């Protein structure tokens, strides 16, 4: 397994900086204590989603009798869709319904830290698919530990980005955040094609002879 590719993919998909406008929007009426709690819960939840996907994702797809090759093609397609969203300056896994759901939760006084802020704005199907695909590429326990460790890195990056959201928004502005999101989307698109091609070669071995 290429040690750094999973981290690059995760940073591109989660893209905490791209989620800052949504965080600011959802928490604009919060007290400092509520805001800090939201940041902590979001960061920890992002770590949990990534860690559980890395450790148990393969067992889950095996339980349902899904071949990894098929999962790679499906997961790669999800990554490509997410990349296209990011190229349009939208967070990888967001929908208009998620934003409106967050508004309703804020109005009702409910916590928005987990839904929709962490799931699906930060982590969602594309994130889970990525971890399952790279977990299959591990050959040693320490490689799996790396994937879980990347969950910690993502959790810390979410905590840092949201904690400094006001300053980041002032420095980068909406245009700067959009540019970063598009760059991450371009990177993610390349990774998505690589994952899909790997799955297609397993499903249709004849393609390998055609390529060579």
PDB file of C-alpha atoms in Angstrom:
ATOM      1  CA  UNK A   1       0.000   0.000   0.000  1.00  0.00           C
ATOM      2  CA  UNK A   2       1.199   3.491  -0.831  1.00  0.00           C
ATOM      3  CA  UNK A   3       1.328   5.008   2.656  1.00  0.00           C
ATOM      4  CA  UNK A   4       0.594   8.596   1.656  1.00  0.00           C
ATOM      5  CA  UNK A   5      -2.224   8.156  -0.875  1.00  0.00           C
ATOM      6  CA  UNK A   6      -4.947   7.449   1.730  1.00  0.00           C
ATOM      7  CA  UNK A   7      -4.061  10.624   3.626  1.00  0.00           C
ATOM      8  CA  UNK A   8      -4.045  12.706   0.442  1.00  0.00           C
ATOM      9  CA  UNK A   9      -7.422  11.268  -0.543  1.00  0.00           C
ATOM     10  CA  UNK A  10      -8.887  11.896   2.913  1.00  0.00           C
ATOM     11  CA  UNK A  11      -7.662  15.484   3.037  1.00  0.00           C
ATOM     12  CA  UNK A  12      -9.141  16.091  -0.405  1.00  0.00           C
ATOM     13  CA  UNK A  13     -12.528  14.530   0.422  1.00  0.00           C
ATOM     14  CA  UNK A  14     -12.984  15.895   3.944  1.00  0.00           C
ATOM     15  CA  UNK A  15     -11.517  19.302   3.023  1.00  0.00           C
ATOM     16  CA  UNK A  16     -12.164  21.004   6.411  1.00  0.00           C
ATOM     17  CA  UNK A  17     -11.447  24.454   4.967  1.00  0.00           C
ATOM     18  CA  UNK A  18     -14.159  23.968   2.354  1.00  0.00           C
ATOM     19  CA  UNK A  19     -16.647  23.208   5.142  1.00  0.00           C
ATOM     20  CA  UNK A  20     -15.858  26.407   7.047  1.00  0.00           C
ATOM     21  CA  UNK A  21     -18.662  28.495   5.442  1.00  0.00           C
ATOM     22  CA  UNK A  22     -21.193  25.859   6.526  1.00  0.00           C
ATOM     23  CA  UNK A  23     -19.746  25.726  10.047  1.00  0.00           C
ATOM     24  CA  UNK A  24     -19.963  29.503  10.362  1.00  0.00           C
ATOM     25  CA  UNK A  25     -23.507  29.494   8.984  1.00  0.00           C
ATOM     26  CA  UNK A  26     -24.748  26.764  11.328  1.00  0.00           C
ATOM     27  CA  UNK A  27     -23.094  28.157  14.460  1.00  0.00           C
ATOM     28  CA  UNK A  28     -23.611  31.889  13.976  1.00  0.00           C
ATOM     29  CA  UNK A  29     -26.138  32.049  16.842  1.00  0.00           C
ATOM     30  CA  UNK A  30     -24.184  29.779  19.189  1.00  0.00           C
ATOM     31  CA  UNK A  31     -22.511  30.789  22.431  1.00  0.00           C
ATOM     32  CA  UNK A  32     -18.724  30.274  22.615  1.00  0.00           C
ATOM     33  CA  UNK A  33     -19.291  27.150  24.734  1.00  0.00           C
ATOM     34  CA  UNK A  34     -21.757  25.677  22.212  1.00  0.00           C
ATOM     35  CA  UNK A  35     -19.385  26.454  19.372  1.00  0.00           C
ATOM     36  CA  UNK A  36     -16.436  24.777  21.119  1.00  0.00           C
ATOM     37  CA  UNK A  37     -18.541  21.715  21.899  1.00  0.00           C
ATOM     38  CA  UNK A  38     -19.637  21.506  18.259  1.00  0.00           C
ATOM     39  CA  UNK A  39     -15.998  21.651  17.145  1.00  0.00           C
ATOM     40  CA  UNK A  40     -14.964  18.879  19.544  1.00  0.00           C
ATOM     41  CA  UNK A  41     -17.841  16.589  18.609  1.00  0.00           C
ATOM     42  CA  UNK A  42     -17.318  17.143  14.859  1.00  0.00           C
ATOM     43  CA  UNK A  43     -13.586  16.426  15.063  1.00  0.00           C
ATOM     44  CA  UNK A  44     -14.082  13.279  17.154  1.00  0.00           C
ATOM     45  CA  UNK A  45     -16.946  12.042  14.959  1.00  0.00           C
ATOM     46  CA  UNK A  46     -14.833  12.438  11.814  1.00  0.00           C
ATOM     47  CA  UNK A  47     -12.105  10.332  13.441  1.00  0.00           C
ATOM     48  CA  UNK A  48     -14.611   7.633  14.476  1.00  0.00           C
ATOM     49  CA  UNK A  49     -16.095   7.354  10.963  1.00  0.00           C
ATOM     50  CA  UNK A  50     -12.637   6.946   9.417  1.00  0.00           C
ATOM     51  CA  UNK A  51     -11.335   4.529  12.050  1.00  0.00           C
ATOM     52  CA  UNK A  52     -14.412   2.280  11.982  1.00  0.00           C
ATOM     53  CA  UNK A  53     -14.396   2.244   8.164  1.00  0.00           C
ATOM     54  CA  UNK A  54     -10.735   1.197   8.133  1.00  0.00           C
ATOM     55  CA  UNK A  55     -11.123  -1.517  10.769  1.00  0.00           C
ATOM     56  CA  UNK A  56     -14.558  -2.954   9.979  1.00  0.00           C
ATOM     57  CA  UNK A  57     -15.396  -1.844   6.439  1.00  0.00           C
ATOM     58  CA  UNK A  58     -14.023  -4.960   4.730  1.00  0.00           C
ATOM     59  CA  UNK A  59     -15.930  -7.259   7.098  1.00  0.00           C
ATOM     60  CA  UNK A  60     -19.157  -5.424   6.296  1.00  0.00           C
ATOM     61  CA  UNK A  61     -18.849  -5.758   2.514  1.00  0.00           C
ATOM     62  CA  UNK A  62     -17.827  -9.414   2.915  1.00  0.00           C
ATOM     63  CA  UNK A  63     -20.957  -9.973   5.025  1.00  0.00           C
ATOM     64  CA  UNK A  64     -23.111  -8.688   2.170  1.00  0.00           C
ATOM     65  CA  UNK A  65     -21.181 -10.778  -0.368  1.00  0.00           C
ATOM     66  CA  UNK A  66     -19.876  -7.804  -2.346  1.00  0.00           C
ATOM     67  CA  UNK A  67     -16.621  -8.305  -4.232  1.00  0.00           C
ATOM     68  CA  UNK A  68     -13.920  -5.774  -3.569  1.00  0.00           C
ATOM     69  CA  UNK A  69     -13.472  -5.165  -7.300  1.00  0.00           C
ATOM     70  CA  UNK A  70     -17.131  -4.137  -7.600  1.00  0.00           C
ATOM     71  CA  UNK A  71     -16.761  -2.004  -4.493  1.00  0.00           C
ATOM     72  CA  UNK A  72     -13.708  -0.310  -5.992  1.00  0.00           C
ATOM     73  CA  UNK A  73     -15.624   0.601  -9.151  1.00  0.00           C
ATOM     74  CA  UNK A  74     -18.597   1.845  -7.127  1.00  0.00           C
ATOM     75  CA  UNK A  75     -16.391   3.660  -4.617  1.00  0.00           C
ATOM     76  CA  UNK A  76     -14.316   5.190  -7.401  1.00  0.00           C
ATOM     77  CA  UNK A  77     -17.500   6.433  -9.033  1.00  0.00           C
ATOM     78  CA  UNK A  78     -18.545   8.050  -5.744  1.00  0.00           C
ATOM     79  CA  UNK A  79     -15.129   9.691  -5.482  1.00  0.00           C
ATOM     80  CA  UNK A  80     -15.440  10.997  -9.035  1.00  0.00           C
ATOM     81  CA  UNK A  81     -18.905  12.438  -8.315  1.00  0.00           C
ATOM     82  CA  UNK A  82     -17.513  14.081  -5.181  1.00  0.00           C
ATOM     83  CA  UNK A  83     -14.590  15.457  -7.195  1.00  0.00           C
ATOM     84  CA  UNK A  84     -16.989  16.969  -9.743  1.00  0.00           C
ATOM     85  CA  UNK A  85     -18.885  18.645  -6.899  1.00  0.00           C
ATOM     86  CA  UNK A  86     -15.640  20.056  -5.563  1.00  0.00           C
ATOM     87  CA  UNK A  87     -14.678  21.336  -9.012  1.00  0.00           C
ATOM     88  CA  UNK A  88     -17.923  23.318  -8.785  1.00  0.00           C
ATOM     89  CA  UNK A  89     -16.686  24.709  -5.434  1.00  0.00           C
ATOM     90  CA  UNK A  90     -19.070  22.567  -3.364  1.00  0.00           C
ATOM     91  CA  UNK A  91     -17.990  20.364  -0.428  1.00  0.00           C
ATOM     92  CA  UNK A  92     -17.458  16.798  -1.597  1.00  0.00           C
ATOM     93  CA  UNK A  93     -20.547  15.186  -0.129  1.00  0.00           C
ATOM     94  CA  UNK A  94     -23.013  17.994   0.452  1.00  0.00           C
ATOM     95  CA  UNK A  95     -26.535  18.426  -0.881  1.00  0.00           C
ATOM     96  CA  UNK A  96     -28.974  21.302  -0.556  1.00  0.00           C
ATOM     97  CA  UNK A  97     -31.150  19.100   1.682  1.00  0.00           C
ATOM     98  CA  UNK A  98     -28.244  18.695   4.126  1.00  0.00           C
ATOM     99  CA  UNK A  99     -27.892  22.447   4.511  1.00  0.00           C
ATOM    100  CA  UNK A 100     -31.629  22.945   5.048  1.00  0.00           C
ATOM    101  CA  UNK A 101     -31.623  20.053   7.529  1.00  0.00           C
ATOM    102  CA  UNK A 102     -28.849  21.779   9.436  1.00  0.00           C
ATOM    103  CA  UNK A 103     -30.868  24.999   9.511  1.00  0.00           C
ATOM    104  CA  UNK A 104     -33.864  23.151  10.972  1.00  0.00           C
ATOM    105  CA  UNK A 105     -31.698  21.538  13.621  1.00  0.00           C
ATOM    106  CA  UNK A 106     -30.212  24.897  14.598  1.00  0.00           C
ATOM    107  CA  UNK A 107     -33.692  26.404  14.826  1.00  0.00           C
ATOM    108  CA  UNK A 108     -34.833  23.504  16.979  1.00  0.00           C
ATOM    109  CA  UNK A 109     -31.829  23.816  19.251  1.00  0.00           C
ATOM    110  CA  UNK A 110     -30.527  20.343  18.334  1.00  0.00           C
ATOM    111  CA  UNK A 111     -26.881  19.452  17.840  1.00  0.00           C
ATOM    112  CA  UNK A 112     -25.663  19.814  14.254  1.00  0.00           C
ATOM    113  CA  UNK A 113     -22.160  18.571  15.053  1.00  0.00           C
ATOM    114  CA  UNK A 114     -22.777  15.024  13.824  1.00  0.00           C
ATOM    115  CA  UNK A 115     -25.601  15.497  11.287  1.00  0.00           C
ATOM    116  CA  UNK A 116     -25.183  17.233   8.918  1.00  0.00           C
ATOM    117  CA  UNK A 117     -21.811  18.802   9.800  1.00  0.00           C
ATOM    118  CA  UNK A 118     -19.761  15.619  10.184  1.00  0.00           C
ATOM    119  CA  UNK A 119     -22.033  13.291   8.191  1.00  0.00           C
ATOM    120  CA  UNK A 120     -22.248  13.951   5.291  1.00  0.00           C
ATOM    121  CA  UNK A 121     -20.596  17.410   4.936  1.00  0.00           C
ATOM    122  CA  UNK A 122     -17.200  16.224   6.208  1.00  0.00           C
ATOM    123  CA  UNK A 123     -17.390  12.438   5.984  1.00  0.00           C
ATOM    124  CA  UNK A 124     -19.839  10.292   4.049  1.00  0.00           C
ATOM    125  CA  UNK A 125     -20.022   7.475   1.497  1.00  0.00           C
ATOM    126  CA  UNK A 126     -16.959   8.638  -0.440  1.00  0.00           C
ATOM    127  CA  UNK A 127     -14.854   8.789   2.731  1.00  0.00           C
ATOM    128  CA  UNK A 128     -16.026   5.352   3.867  1.00  0.00           C
ATOM    129  CA  UNK A 129     -15.393   3.860   0.416  1.00  0.00           C
ATOM    130  CA  UNK A 130     -11.872   5.287   0.368  1.00  0.00           C
ATOM    131  CA  UNK A 131     -10.983   3.742   3.724  1.00  0.00           C
ATOM    132  CA  UNK A 132     -12.384   0.322   2.790  1.00  0.00           C
ATOM    133  CA  UNK A 133     -10.500   0.303  -0.519  1.00  0.00           C
ATOM    134  CA  UNK A 134      -7.176   1.235   1.079  1.00  0.00           C
ATOM    135  CA  UNK A 135      -7.739  -1.121   4.033  1.00  0.00           C
ATOM    136  CA  UNK A 136      -7.786  -3.989   1.530  1.00  0.00           C
ATOM    137  CA  UNK A 137      -4.373  -2.913   0.269  1.00  0.00           C
ATOM    138  CA  UNK A 138      -2.795  -3.304   3.725  1.00  0.00           C
ATOM    139  CA  UNK A 139      -0.586  -6.331   4.354  1.00  0.00           C
ATOM    140  CA  UNK A 140       0.608  -5.632   7.905  1.00  0.00           C
ATOM    141  CA  UNK A 141      -1.065  -4.476  11.107  1.00  0.00           C
ATOM    142  CA  UNK A 142       1.048  -1.328  11.156  1.00  0.00           C
ATOM    143  CA  UNK A 143      -0.333  -0.284   7.764  1.00  0.00           C
ATOM    144  CA  UNK A 144      -3.848  -0.561   9.193  1.00  0.00           C
ATOM    145  CA  UNK A 145      -2.645   1.448  12.182  1.00  0.00           C
ATOM    146  CA  UNK A 146      -1.525   4.139   9.735  1.00  0.00           C
ATOM    147  CA  UNK A 147      -5.083   4.377   8.372  1.00  0.00           C
ATOM    148  CA  UNK A 148      -6.499   4.766  11.881  1.00  0.00           C
ATOM    149  CA  UNK A 149      -3.770   7.325  12.568  1.00  0.00           C
ATOM    150  CA  UNK A 150      -4.886   9.264   9.514  1.00  0.00           C
ATOM    151  CA  UNK A 151      -8.292   9.448  11.180  1.00  0.00           C
ATOM    152  CA  UNK A 152      -6.582  11.241  14.073  1.00  0.00           C
ATOM    153  CA  UNK A 153      -4.872  13.596  11.599  1.00  0.00           C
ATOM    154  CA  UNK A 154      -8.223  14.387   9.972  1.00  0.00           C
ATOM    155  CA  UNK A 155      -9.865  14.927  13.371  1.00  0.00           C
ATOM    156  CA  UNK A 156      -7.106  17.363  14.349  1.00  0.00           C
ATOM    157  CA  UNK A 157      -7.334  19.177  10.997  1.00  0.00           C
ATOM    158  CA  UNK A 158     -11.114  19.573  11.457  1.00  0.00           C
ATOM    159  CA  UNK A 159     -10.582  20.897  14.981  1.00  0.00           C
ATOM    160  CA  UNK A 160      -7.915  23.371  13.827  1.00  0.00           C
ATOM    161  CA  UNK A 161      -9.897  24.571  10.795  1.00  0.00           C
ATOM    162  CA  UNK A 162     -13.125  25.109  12.715  1.00  0.00           C
ATOM    163  CA  UNK A 163     -11.352  26.690  15.695  1.00  0.00           C
ATOM    164  CA  UNK A 164      -9.714  29.216  13.367  1.00  0.00           C
ATOM    165  CA  UNK A 165     -12.725  29.472  11.026  1.00  0.00           C
ATOM    166  CA  UNK A 166     -13.215  33.208  11.552  1.00  0.00           C
ATOM    167  CA  UNK A 167      -9.594  34.066  10.782  1.00  0.00           C
ATOM    168  CA  UNK A 168      -9.377  31.660   7.846  1.00  0.00           C
ATOM    169  CA  UNK A 169     -12.553  33.086   6.337  1.00  0.00           C
ATOM    170  CA  UNK A 170     -11.165  36.628   6.651  1.00  0.00           C
ATOM    171  CA  UNK A 171      -7.796  35.746   5.114  1.00  0.00           C
ATOM    172  CA  UNK A 172      -8.957  33.515   2.265  1.00  0.00           C
ATOM    173  CA  UNK A 173     -12.432  34.885   1.713  1.00  0.00           C
ATOM    174  CA  UNK A 174     -15.045  32.953  -0.210  1.00  0.00           C
ATOM    175  CA  UNK A 175     -12.961  33.076  -3.398  1.00  0.00           C
ATOM    176  CA  UNK A 176      -9.876  31.616  -1.726  1.00  0.00           C
ATOM    177  CA  UNK A 177     -11.863  28.788  -0.161  1.00  0.00           C
ATOM    178  CA  UNK A 178     -13.473  28.015  -3.535  1.00  0.00           C
ATOM    179  CA  UNK A 179     -10.069  27.900  -5.248  1.00  0.00           C
ATOM    180  CA  UNK A 180      -8.732  25.456  -2.631  1.00  0.00           C
ATOM    181  CA  UNK A 181     -11.843  23.299  -2.963  1.00  0.00           C
ATOM    182  CA  UNK A 182     -11.414  23.136  -6.753  1.00  0.00           C
ATOM    183  CA  UNK A 183      -7.736  22.186  -6.434  1.00  0.00           C
ATOM    184  CA  UNK A 184      -8.643  19.407  -3.992  1.00  0.00           C
ATOM    185  CA  UNK A 185     -11.355  18.286  -6.421  1.00  0.00           C
ATOM    186  CA  UNK A 186      -8.848  17.983  -9.258  1.00  0.00           C
ATOM    187  CA  UNK A 187      -6.571  15.871  -7.067  1.00  0.00           C
ATOM    188  CA  UNK A 188      -9.482  13.702  -5.968  1.00  0.00           C
ATOM    189  CA  UNK A 189     -10.597  13.154  -9.581  1.00  0.00           C
ATOM    190  CA  UNK A 190      -7.187  11.686 -10.425  1.00  0.00           C
ATOM    191  CA  UNK A 191      -7.329   9.360  -7.401  1.00  0.00           C
ATOM    192  CA  UNK A 192     -10.893   8.334  -8.336  1.00  0.00           C
ATOM    193  CA  UNK A 193      -9.837   7.282 -11.839  1.00  0.00           C
ATOM    194  CA  UNK A 194      -6.982   5.249 -10.360  1.00  0.00           C
ATOM    195  CA  UNK A 195      -9.320   3.424  -7.946  1.00  0.00           C
ATOM    196  CA  UNK A 196     -11.900   2.736 -10.689  1.00  0.00           C
ATOM    197  CA  UNK A 197      -9.292   1.447 -13.137  1.00  0.00           C
ATOM    198  CA  UNK A 198      -7.885  -0.903 -10.491  1.00  0.00           C
ATOM    199  CA  UNK A 199     -11.362  -2.335  -9.898  1.00  0.00           C
ATOM    200  CA  UNK A 200     -12.134  -2.639 -13.624  1.00  0.00           C
ATOM    201  CA  UNK A 201      -8.892  -4.554 -14.238  1.00  0.00           C
ATOM    202  CA  UNK A 202      -9.917  -7.048 -11.542  1.00  0.00           C
ATOM    203  CA  UNK A 203     -13.417  -7.437 -12.959  1.00  0.00           C
ATOM    204  CA  UNK A 204     -12.243  -7.632 -16.584  1.00  0.00           C
ATOM    205  CA  UNK A 205      -8.669  -9.032 -16.669  1.00  0.00           C
ATOM    206  CA  UNK A 206      -8.691  -8.847 -20.465  1.00  0.00           C
ATOM    207  CA  UNK A 207      -8.360  -5.075 -20.098  1.00  0.00           C
ATOM    208  CA  UNK A 208      -4.890  -5.569 -18.638  1.00  0.00           C
ATOM    209  CA  UNK A 209      -3.645  -7.247 -21.823  1.00  0.00           C
ATOM    210  CA  UNK A 210      -5.223  -4.477 -23.867  1.00  0.00           C
ATOM    211  CA  UNK A 211      -3.455  -1.804 -21.817  1.00  0.00           C
ATOM    212  CA  UNK A 212      -0.087  -3.534 -22.124  1.00  0.00           C
TER     213      UNK A 212
END
